Amino acid sequence: MLFIVPTPIGNLNDITLRSLEVLKSVDIIYSEDTRNTLKLLNYFEIKKRLLSYHKDNEEKSSDEIITHLKSGKSIALVSDAGTPCISDPGNLLIKKLLTHNINFEVLPGPTAFVPAAIKSGFPTDKIFFTGFLPTKKKDREQYLEYLRNNVIATIVIYEAPHRIISTLEELLQIFIPPISVSRELTKIYETTYYITDTESIKSITAKGEFVIVINNNVDHKKDLQNTSELNRTIEKLKNEGFSNSDILKILKTFGIKRNTAYKSINDFKKKDK
Ligand code: SAM
């Protein structure tokens, strides 16, 4: 049997009784960062054979795990922190287990995006978790625009400390504030910020770990029927170099009547002069 075992994202007391039981009982623990896992195991006085499973050896290690499982060994997979497979390695192993028809269990436990989404106070009936954003500027811009227009939900993003400020500046251009930012969840300096404008970004200490939560429970396409949103969109498309006839075509795909679109573009042209 293989067990996916979540580990604390800060506070060691967040490990579940069942996770401890499994870690104590298995033959081998595969871990994303063996040094880190060793600290955890020492804290709970667990002595176990520890092998590495990380994104650069995922293919080889998952085959090795399958061989161990077939020979009757029991194994636990842990990541650096939180739940394996959630913005962490593990999915390749799950796919192989399914292919080989091998049983596995996924233990519930700590993960950063759930407490961050709840702390935001934004609606929790539809949560879209998207992990880390693309790092290439163009890909990220396109993806964020896609999210804004197509994902009507509370959107949760993971971000690294060296990018948190610039990402928030970018998000403010695209989404409606406030944006919630949870830093260092379950740790001593846990803080949740509400970003309303570029000034409020300055209050963030850009150290530690961050989850960004956006309230995008708005149908922006429907919103285009209201004039200010329509003007904002026209301005954006103009700045991106689209011609008036292209803008008309784009607005048509959003269900804007030709006459309305035409009038707004003309009003915009007048304002421009
Ligand atoms: N597997 C983890 C999980 O279940 O949440 C996520 C691992 S991912 C490599 C690391 C990212 O998770 C961090 O960059 C941060 O965005 C988020 N994260 C993890 N622990 C956190 C914490 N204590 N507070 C805030 N964010 C955290």
mmCIF file of C-alpha atoms and ligand atoms in Angstrom:
data_model
loop_
_atom_site.group_PDB
_atom_site.id
_atom_site.type_symbol
_atom_site.label_atom_id
_atom_site.label_comp_id
_atom_site.label_asym_id
_atom_site.label_seq_id
_atom_site.Cartn_x
_atom_site.Cartn_y
_atom_site.Cartn_z
ATOM 1 C CA MET A 1 0.000 0.000 0.000
ATOM 2 C CA LEU A 2 1.122 3.534 -0.717
ATOM 3 C CA PHE A 3 0.034 6.496 1.403
ATOM 4 C CA ILE A 4 0.101 10.146 0.396
ATOM 5 C CA VAL A 5 0.841 11.923 3.670
ATOM 6 C CA PRO A 6 0.425 15.678 4.148
ATOM 7 C CA THR A 7 2.868 17.373 6.520
ATOM 8 C CA PRO A 8 2.569 20.707 8.392
ATOM 9 C CA ILE A 9 2.983 23.999 6.498
ATOM 10 C CA GLY A 10 4.489 25.644 9.586
ATOM 11 C CA ASN A 11 2.991 24.521 12.861
ATOM 12 C CA LEU A 12 4.186 20.970 13.595
ATOM 13 C CA ASN A 13 1.110 20.291 15.732
ATOM 14 C CA ASP A 14 -0.973 20.334 12.551
ATOM 15 C CA ILE A 15 0.109 16.815 11.617
ATOM 16 C CA THR A 16 -2.834 14.426 11.998
ATOM 17 C CA LEU A 17 -2.844 11.372 14.281
ATOM 18 C CA ARG A 18 -3.400 9.170 11.248
ATOM 19 C CA SER A 19 -0.439 10.698 9.388
ATOM 20 C CA LEU A 20 1.789 9.942 12.391
ATOM 21 C CA GLU A 21 0.445 6.403 12.563
ATOM 22 C CA VAL A 22 1.190 5.849 8.864
ATOM 23 C CA LEU A 23 4.676 7.387 9.059
ATOM 24 C CA LYS A 24 5.460 5.086 11.994
ATOM 25 C CA SER A 25 4.116 1.976 10.290
ATOM 26 C CA VAL A 26 5.466 2.101 6.713
ATOM 27 C CA ASP A 27 8.706 0.451 5.560
ATOM 28 C CA ILE A 28 10.004 3.428 3.569
ATOM 29 C CA ILE A 29 9.233 7.145 3.403
ATOM 30 C CA TYR A 30 9.864 8.891 0.092
ATOM 31 C CA SER A 31 10.326 12.603 0.543
ATOM 32 C CA GLU A 32 10.797 15.711 -1.599
ATOM 33 C CA ASP A 33 13.403 17.099 0.794
ATOM 34 C CA THR A 34 14.932 14.396 2.976
ATOM 35 C CA ARG A 35 16.712 16.873 5.288
ATOM 36 C CA ASN A 36 13.490 18.675 6.066
ATOM 37 C CA THR A 37 11.560 15.437 6.550
ATOM 38 C CA LEU A 38 14.284 14.148 8.860
ATOM 39 C CA LYS A 39 13.683 17.167 11.140
ATOM 40 C CA LEU A 40 9.972 16.349 11.193
ATOM 41 C CA LEU A 41 10.606 12.678 11.907
ATOM 42 C CA ASN A 42 13.092 13.531 14.672
ATOM 43 C CA TYR A 43 10.547 15.864 16.270
ATOM 44 C CA PHE A 44 8.037 13.004 16.425
ATOM 45 C CA GLU A 45 10.754 10.463 17.293
ATOM 46 C CA ILE A 46 10.177 8.381 14.177
ATOM 47 C CA LYS A 47 13.096 6.435 12.710
ATOM 48 C CA LYS A 48 12.558 5.311 9.144
ATOM 49 C CA ARG A 49 14.339 4.572 5.885
ATOM 50 C CA LEU A 50 14.161 7.850 3.967
ATOM 51 C CA LEU A 51 14.560 8.089 0.183
ATOM 52 C CA SER A 52 14.184 11.041 -2.141
ATOM 53 C CA TYR A 53 11.331 11.765 -4.533
ATOM 54 C CA HIS A 54 11.557 15.193 -6.135
ATOM 55 C CA LYS A 55 10.634 16.754 -9.432
ATOM 56 C CA ASP A 56 14.018 15.978 -11.030
ATOM 57 C CA ASN A 57 13.955 12.251 -10.189
ATOM 58 C CA GLU A 58 10.167 11.728 -10.250
ATOM 59 C CA GLU A 59 10.215 9.302 -13.192
ATOM 60 C CA LYS A 60 12.949 7.087 -11.742
ATOM 61 C CA SER A 61 11.703 7.228 -8.148
ATOM 62 C CA SER A 62 8.119 6.423 -9.055
ATOM 63 C CA ASP A 63 9.301 3.289 -10.926
ATOM 64 C CA GLU A 64 11.408 2.380 -7.891
ATOM 65 C CA ILE A 65 8.350 2.852 -5.620
ATOM 66 C CA ILE A 66 6.233 0.602 -7.872
ATOM 67 C CA THR A 67 8.919 -2.119 -7.612
ATOM 68 C CA HIS A 68 8.975 -1.818 -3.802
ATOM 69 C CA LEU A 69 5.172 -1.947 -3.622
ATOM 70 C CA LYS A 70 5.066 -5.036 -5.836
ATOM 71 C CA SER A 71 7.537 -6.745 -3.487
ATOM 72 C CA GLY A 72 5.119 -6.143 -0.588
ATOM 73 C CA LYS A 73 6.684 -3.053 1.004
ATOM 74 C CA SER A 74 4.507 -0.239 2.377
ATOM 75 C CA ILE A 75 5.470 3.302 1.480
ATOM 76 C CA ALA A 76 4.549 6.879 2.422
ATOM 77 C CA LEU A 77 5.115 9.852 0.148
ATOM 78 C CA VAL A 78 5.602 13.273 1.735
ATOM 79 C CA SER A 79 6.555 16.592 0.182
ATOM 80 C CA ASP A 80 8.525 19.488 1.609
ATOM 81 C CA ALA A 81 5.411 20.880 3.308
ATOM 82 C CA GLY A 82 1.671 20.536 2.927
ATOM 83 C CA THR A 83 0.012 17.989 0.686
ATOM 84 C CA PRO A 84 2.043 16.135 -1.980
ATOM 85 C CA CYS A 85 0.733 16.714 -5.538
ATOM 86 C CA ILE A 86 -0.523 20.214 -4.610
ATOM 87 C CA SER A 87 2.066 22.418 -6.377
ATOM 88 C CA ASP A 88 4.455 19.671 -5.334
ATOM 89 C CA PRO A 89 5.655 16.405 -6.929
ATOM 90 C CA GLY A 90 3.544 13.241 -6.730
ATOM 91 C CA ASN A 91 1.086 13.282 -9.611
ATOM 92 C CA LEU A 92 3.298 11.136 -11.852
ATOM 93 C CA LEU A 93 3.379 8.444 -9.166
ATOM 94 C CA ILE A 94 -0.429 8.517 -8.814
ATOM 95 C CA LYS A 95 -0.796 8.050 -12.581
ATOM 96 C CA LYS A 96 1.553 5.058 -12.485
ATOM 97 C CA LEU A 97 -0.247 3.512 -9.508
ATOM 98 C CA LEU A 98 -3.515 3.745 -11.409
ATOM 99 C CA THR A 99 -1.940 2.199 -14.507
ATOM 100 C CA HIS A 100 -0.503 -0.680 -12.449
ATOM 101 C CA ASN A 101 -3.769 -1.107 -10.538
ATOM 102 C CA ILE A 102 -1.989 -0.621 -7.210
ATOM 103 C CA ASN A 103 -3.999 0.569 -4.187
ATOM 104 C CA PHE A 104 -3.151 3.857 -2.544
ATOM 105 C CA GLU A 105 -4.645 6.117 0.074
ATOM 106 C CA VAL A 106 -4.593 9.896 0.218
ATOM 107 C CA LEU A 107 -4.639 11.210 3.765
ATOM 108 C CA PRO A 108 -6.297 14.603 4.289
ATOM 109 C CA GLY A 109 -4.226 17.222 6.062
ATOM 110 C CA PRO A 110 -2.419 20.554 5.863
ATOM 111 C CA THR A 111 -2.359 22.536 2.643
ATOM 112 C CA ALA A 112 -1.901 26.297 2.310
ATOM 113 C CA PHE A 113 -4.640 27.210 -0.143
ATOM 114 C CA VAL A 114 -7.619 26.155 1.979
ATOM 115 C CA PRO A 115 -6.962 28.329 5.067
ATOM 116 C CA ALA A 116 -5.981 31.257 2.805
ATOM 117 C CA ALA A 117 -9.233 31.011 0.813
ATOM 118 C CA ILE A 118 -11.292 30.845 3.995
ATOM 119 C CA LYS A 119 -9.417 33.717 5.679
ATOM 120 C CA SER A 120 -10.077 35.995 2.684
ATOM 121 C CA GLY A 121 -13.777 36.070 3.514
ATOM 122 C CA PHE A 122 -14.526 35.839 -0.234
ATOM 123 C CA PRO A 123 -17.200 33.352 -1.368
ATOM 124 C CA THR A 124 -16.102 29.757 -0.841
ATOM 125 C CA ASP A 125 -18.750 27.971 -2.894
ATOM 126 C CA LYS A 126 -16.533 28.127 -5.994
ATOM 127 C CA ILE A 127 -12.785 28.098 -5.384
ATOM 128 C CA PHE A 128 -10.362 27.901 -8.299
ATOM 129 C CA PHE A 129 -6.882 26.894 -7.170
ATOM 130 C CA THR A 130 -4.255 27.609 -9.786
ATOM 131 C CA GLY A 131 -0.924 27.202 -7.946
ATOM 132 C CA PHE A 132 2.013 29.228 -9.283
ATOM 133 C CA LEU A 133 1.444 31.581 -12.225
ATOM 134 C CA PRO A 134 3.449 31.215 -15.451
ATOM 135 C CA THR A 135 6.765 33.026 -15.004
ATOM 136 C CA LYS A 136 7.123 34.350 -18.572
ATOM 137 C CA LYS A 137 5.580 37.825 -18.729
ATOM 138 C CA LYS A 138 3.539 37.280 -21.899
ATOM 139 C CA ASP A 139 2.211 33.861 -20.786
ATOM 140 C CA ARG A 140 1.297 35.260 -17.364
ATOM 141 C CA GLU A 141 -0.507 38.269 -18.839
ATOM 142 C CA GLN A 142 -2.518 36.066 -21.183
ATOM 143 C CA TYR A 143 -3.350 33.604 -18.428
ATOM 144 C CA LEU A 144 -4.464 36.318 -15.992
ATOM 145 C CA GLU A 145 -6.689 37.875 -18.641
ATOM 146 C CA TYR A 146 -8.151 34.419 -19.304
ATOM 147 C CA LEU A 147 -8.815 33.918 -15.574
ATOM 148 C CA ARG A 148 -10.454 37.308 -15.249
ATOM 149 C CA ASN A 149 -12.855 36.721 -18.105
ATOM 150 C CA ASN A 150 -13.595 33.026 -17.746
ATOM 151 C CA VAL A 151 -13.206 31.883 -14.149
ATOM 152 C CA ILE A 152 -16.092 33.249 -12.102
ATOM 153 C CA ALA A 153 -14.892 32.090 -8.698
ATOM 154 C CA THR A 154 -12.604 32.851 -5.793
ATOM 155 C CA ILE A 155 -9.152 32.367 -7.337
ATOM 156 C CA VAL A 156 -6.202 31.174 -5.248
ATOM 157 C CA ILE A 157 -2.593 31.643 -6.365
ATOM 158 C CA TYR A 158 0.722 30.623 -4.795
ATOM 159 C CA GLU A 159 3.540 33.142 -5.081
ATOM 160 C CA ALA A 160 7.220 33.277 -4.154
ATOM 161 C CA PRO A 161 8.469 36.109 -1.881
ATOM 162 C CA HIS A 162 10.746 37.679 -4.530
ATOM 163 C CA ARG A 163 7.793 38.108 -6.899
ATOM 164 C CA ILE A 164 4.969 38.950 -4.475
ATOM 165 C CA ILE A 165 5.138 42.753 -4.872
ATOM 166 C CA SER A 166 5.337 42.822 -8.678
ATOM 167 C CA THR A 167 2.629 40.152 -8.996
ATOM 168 C CA LEU A 168 0.252 42.131 -6.772
ATOM 169 C CA GLU A 169 0.935 45.276 -8.818
ATOM 170 C CA GLU A 170 0.045 43.308 -11.942
ATOM 171 C CA LEU A 171 -3.070 41.763 -10.371
ATOM 172 C CA LEU A 172 -4.371 45.190 -9.337
ATOM 173 C CA GLN A 173 -4.393 46.189 -13.019
ATOM 174 C CA ILE A 174 -6.616 43.260 -13.889
ATOM 175 C CA PHE A 175 -8.856 42.302 -10.965
ATOM 176 C CA ILE A 176 -11.210 44.221 -8.727
ATOM 177 C CA PRO A 177 -9.715 44.953 -5.292
ATOM 178 C CA PRO A 178 -9.481 44.091 -2.462
ATOM 179 C CA ILE A 179 -7.070 41.211 -3.021
ATOM 180 C CA SER A 180 -6.352 39.094 0.049
ATOM 181 C CA VAL A 181 -2.779 37.985 0.770
ATOM 182 C CA SER A 182 -1.998 35.449 3.485
ATOM 183 C CA ARG A 183 1.592 35.295 4.640
ATOM 184 C CA GLU A 184 3.253 32.613 6.778
ATOM 185 C CA LEU A 185 0.073 30.646 7.547
ATOM 186 C CA THR A 186 0.171 28.715 10.832
ATOM 187 C CA LYS A 187 3.529 30.329 11.733
ATOM 188 C CA ILE A 188 4.446 32.989 14.319
ATOM 189 C CA TYR A 189 4.249 35.906 11.872
ATOM 190 C CA GLU A 190 1.026 34.810 10.170
ATOM 191 C CA THR A 191 -0.623 37.891 8.621
ATOM 192 C CA THR A 192 -3.465 38.455 6.196
ATOM 193 C CA TYR A 193 -3.377 41.699 4.206
ATOM 194 C CA TYR A 194 -6.109 43.264 2.082
ATOM 195 C CA ILE A 195 -4.649 45.019 -0.922
ATOM 196 C CA THR A 196 -6.820 47.852 -2.186
ATOM 197 C CA ASP A 197 -4.318 49.957 -4.166
ATOM 198 C CA THR A 198 -0.594 50.212 -4.972
ATOM 199 C CA GLU A 199 -0.031 52.134 -1.718
ATOM 200 C CA SER A 200 -1.330 49.271 0.412
ATOM 201 C CA ILE A 201 1.122 46.837 -1.240
ATOM 202 C CA LYS A 202 3.869 48.710 0.638
ATOM 203 C CA SER A 203 2.563 47.318 3.947
ATOM 204 C CA ILE A 204 3.666 43.799 2.929
ATOM 205 C CA THR A 205 6.863 42.306 4.303
ATOM 206 C CA ALA A 206 8.138 40.438 1.257
ATOM 207 C CA LYS A 207 9.631 37.545 3.230
ATOM 208 C CA GLY A 208 8.246 34.085 3.873
ATOM 209 C CA GLU A 209 5.471 32.240 2.078
ATOM 210 C CA PHE A 210 2.424 33.761 0.402
ATOM 211 C CA VAL A 211 -1.001 32.812 -0.878
ATOM 212 C CA ILE A 212 -2.964 35.348 -2.938
ATOM 213 C CA VAL A 213 -6.761 35.203 -3.022
ATOM 214 C CA ILE A 214 -8.845 37.105 -5.592
ATOM 215 C CA ASN A 215 -12.579 37.674 -5.492
ATOM 216 C CA ASN A 216 -13.436 37.145 -9.157
ATOM 217 C CA ASN A 217 -17.050 36.158 -8.544
ATOM 218 C CA VAL A 218 -18.066 38.645 -11.205
ATOM 219 C CA ASP A 219 -19.207 37.947 -14.716
ATOM 220 C CA HIS A 220 -17.021 40.511 -16.478
ATOM 221 C CA LYS A 221 -18.526 39.604 -19.851
ATOM 222 C CA LYS A 222 -21.993 40.461 -18.532
ATOM 223 C CA ASP A 223 -20.500 43.497 -16.846
ATOM 224 C CA LEU A 224 -19.416 44.739 -20.246
ATOM 225 C CA GLN A 225 -23.051 45.748 -20.706
ATOM 226 C CA ASN A 226 -22.332 48.549 -18.231
ATOM 227 C CA THR A 227 -20.663 51.561 -19.754
ATOM 228 C CA SER A 228 -17.664 52.046 -17.469
ATOM 229 C CA GLU A 229 -16.556 48.423 -17.855
ATOM 230 C CA LEU A 230 -17.079 48.646 -21.621
ATOM 231 C CA ASN A 231 -14.967 51.815 -21.789
ATOM 232 C CA ARG A 232 -12.248 50.212 -19.691
ATOM 233 C CA THR A 233 -12.130 47.265 -22.070
ATOM 234 C CA ILE A 234 -12.024 49.489 -25.159
ATOM 235 C CA GLU A 235 -9.201 51.517 -23.634
ATOM 236 C CA LYS A 236 -7.261 48.358 -22.858
ATOM 237 C CA LEU A 237 -7.714 46.947 -26.365
ATOM 238 C CA LYS A 238 -6.692 50.301 -27.868
ATOM 239 C CA ASN A 239 -3.554 50.380 -25.724
ATOM 240 C CA GLU A 240 -2.735 46.910 -26.943
ATOM 241 C CA GLY A 241 -2.843 48.226 -30.521
ATOM 242 C CA PHE A 242 -6.159 46.763 -31.765
ATOM 243 C CA SER A 243 -7.880 48.672 -34.554
ATOM 244 C CA ASN A 244 -11.478 49.895 -34.160
ATOM 245 C CA SER A 245 -12.760 47.177 -36.486
ATOM 246 C CA ASP A 246 -10.907 44.494 -34.472
ATOM 247 C CA ILE A 247 -12.369 45.898 -31.247
ATOM 248 C CA LEU A 248 -15.854 45.726 -32.780
ATOM 249 C CA LYS A 249 -15.283 42.037 -33.612
ATOM 250 C CA ILE A 250 -13.964 41.257 -30.124
ATOM 251 C CA LEU A 251 -16.882 43.008 -28.428
ATOM 252 C CA LYS A 252 -19.263 41.081 -30.656
ATOM 253 C CA THR A 253 -17.899 37.813 -29.303
ATOM 254 C CA PHE A 254 -18.740 39.136 -25.815
ATOM 255 C CA GLY A 255 -22.344 39.624 -26.923
ATOM 256 C CA ILE A 256 -22.168 43.440 -27.167
ATOM 257 C CA LYS A 257 -24.585 44.811 -29.757
ATOM 258 C CA ARG A 258 -22.846 46.378 -32.754
ATOM 259 C CA ASN A 259 -24.572 49.745 -32.220
ATOM 260 C CA THR A 260 -23.561 49.937 -28.554
ATOM 261 C CA ALA A 261 -19.987 48.925 -29.334
ATOM 262 C CA TYR A 262 -19.780 51.394 -32.227
ATOM 263 C CA LYS A 263 -21.110 54.248 -30.089
ATOM 264 C CA SER A 264 -18.692 53.520 -27.231
ATOM 265 C CA ILE A 265 -15.706 53.378 -29.605
ATOM 266 C CA ASN A 266 -16.762 56.693 -31.130
ATOM 267 C CA ASP A 267 -17.260 58.302 -27.705
ATOM 268 C CA PHE A 268 -13.819 57.041 -26.787
ATOM 269 C CA LYS A 269 -12.320 58.538 -29.978
ATOM 270 C CA LYS A 270 -13.881 61.916 -29.093
ATOM 271 C CA LYS A 271 -12.469 61.756 -25.567
ATOM 272 C CA ASP A 272 -9.070 60.884 -27.039
ATOM 273 C CA LYS A 273 -8.945 64.074 -29.102
HETATM 274 N N1 SAM B 1 2.156 21.323 -1.124
HETATM 275 C C1 SAM B 1 1.956 22.615 -0.550
HETATM 276 C C2 SAM B 1 0.487 22.763 -0.137
HETATM 277 O O1 SAM B 1 -0.184 21.746 0.015
HETATM 278 O O2 SAM B 1 0.036 23.885 0.068
HETATM 279 C C3 SAM B 1 2.400 23.713 -1.481
HETATM 280 C C4 SAM B 1 3.848 23.604 -1.863
HETATM 281 S S1 SAM B 1 4.379 24.892 -2.908
HETATM 282 C C5 SAM B 1 5.940 24.311 -3.445
HETATM 283 C C6 SAM B 1 4.878 26.139 -1.792
HETATM 284 C C7 SAM B 1 3.951 27.346 -1.816
HETATM 285 O O3 SAM B 1 2.805 27.085 -1.012
HETATM 286 C C8 SAM B 1 4.555 28.605 -1.221
HETATM 287 O O4 SAM B 1 5.319 29.314 -2.184
HETATM 288 C C9 SAM B 1 3.326 29.389 -0.812
HETATM 289 O O5 SAM B 1 2.744 30.013 -1.921
HETATM 290 C C10 SAM B 1 2.415 28.245 -0.331
HETATM 291 N N2 SAM B 1 2.607 28.014 1.107
HETATM 292 C C11 SAM B 1 3.113 26.905 1.687
HETATM 293 N N3 SAM B 1 3.139 27.058 3.018
HETATM 294 C C12 SAM B 1 2.647 28.276 3.294
HETATM 295 C C13 SAM B 1 2.415 29.030 4.490
HETATM 296 N N4 SAM B 1 2.724 28.534 5.688
HETATM 297 N N5 SAM B 1 1.866 30.256 4.385
HETATM 298 C C14 SAM B 1 1.558 30.774 3.179
HETATM 299 N N6 SAM B 1 1.764 30.117 2.020
HETATM 300 C C15 SAM B 1 2.296 28.897 2.081
#
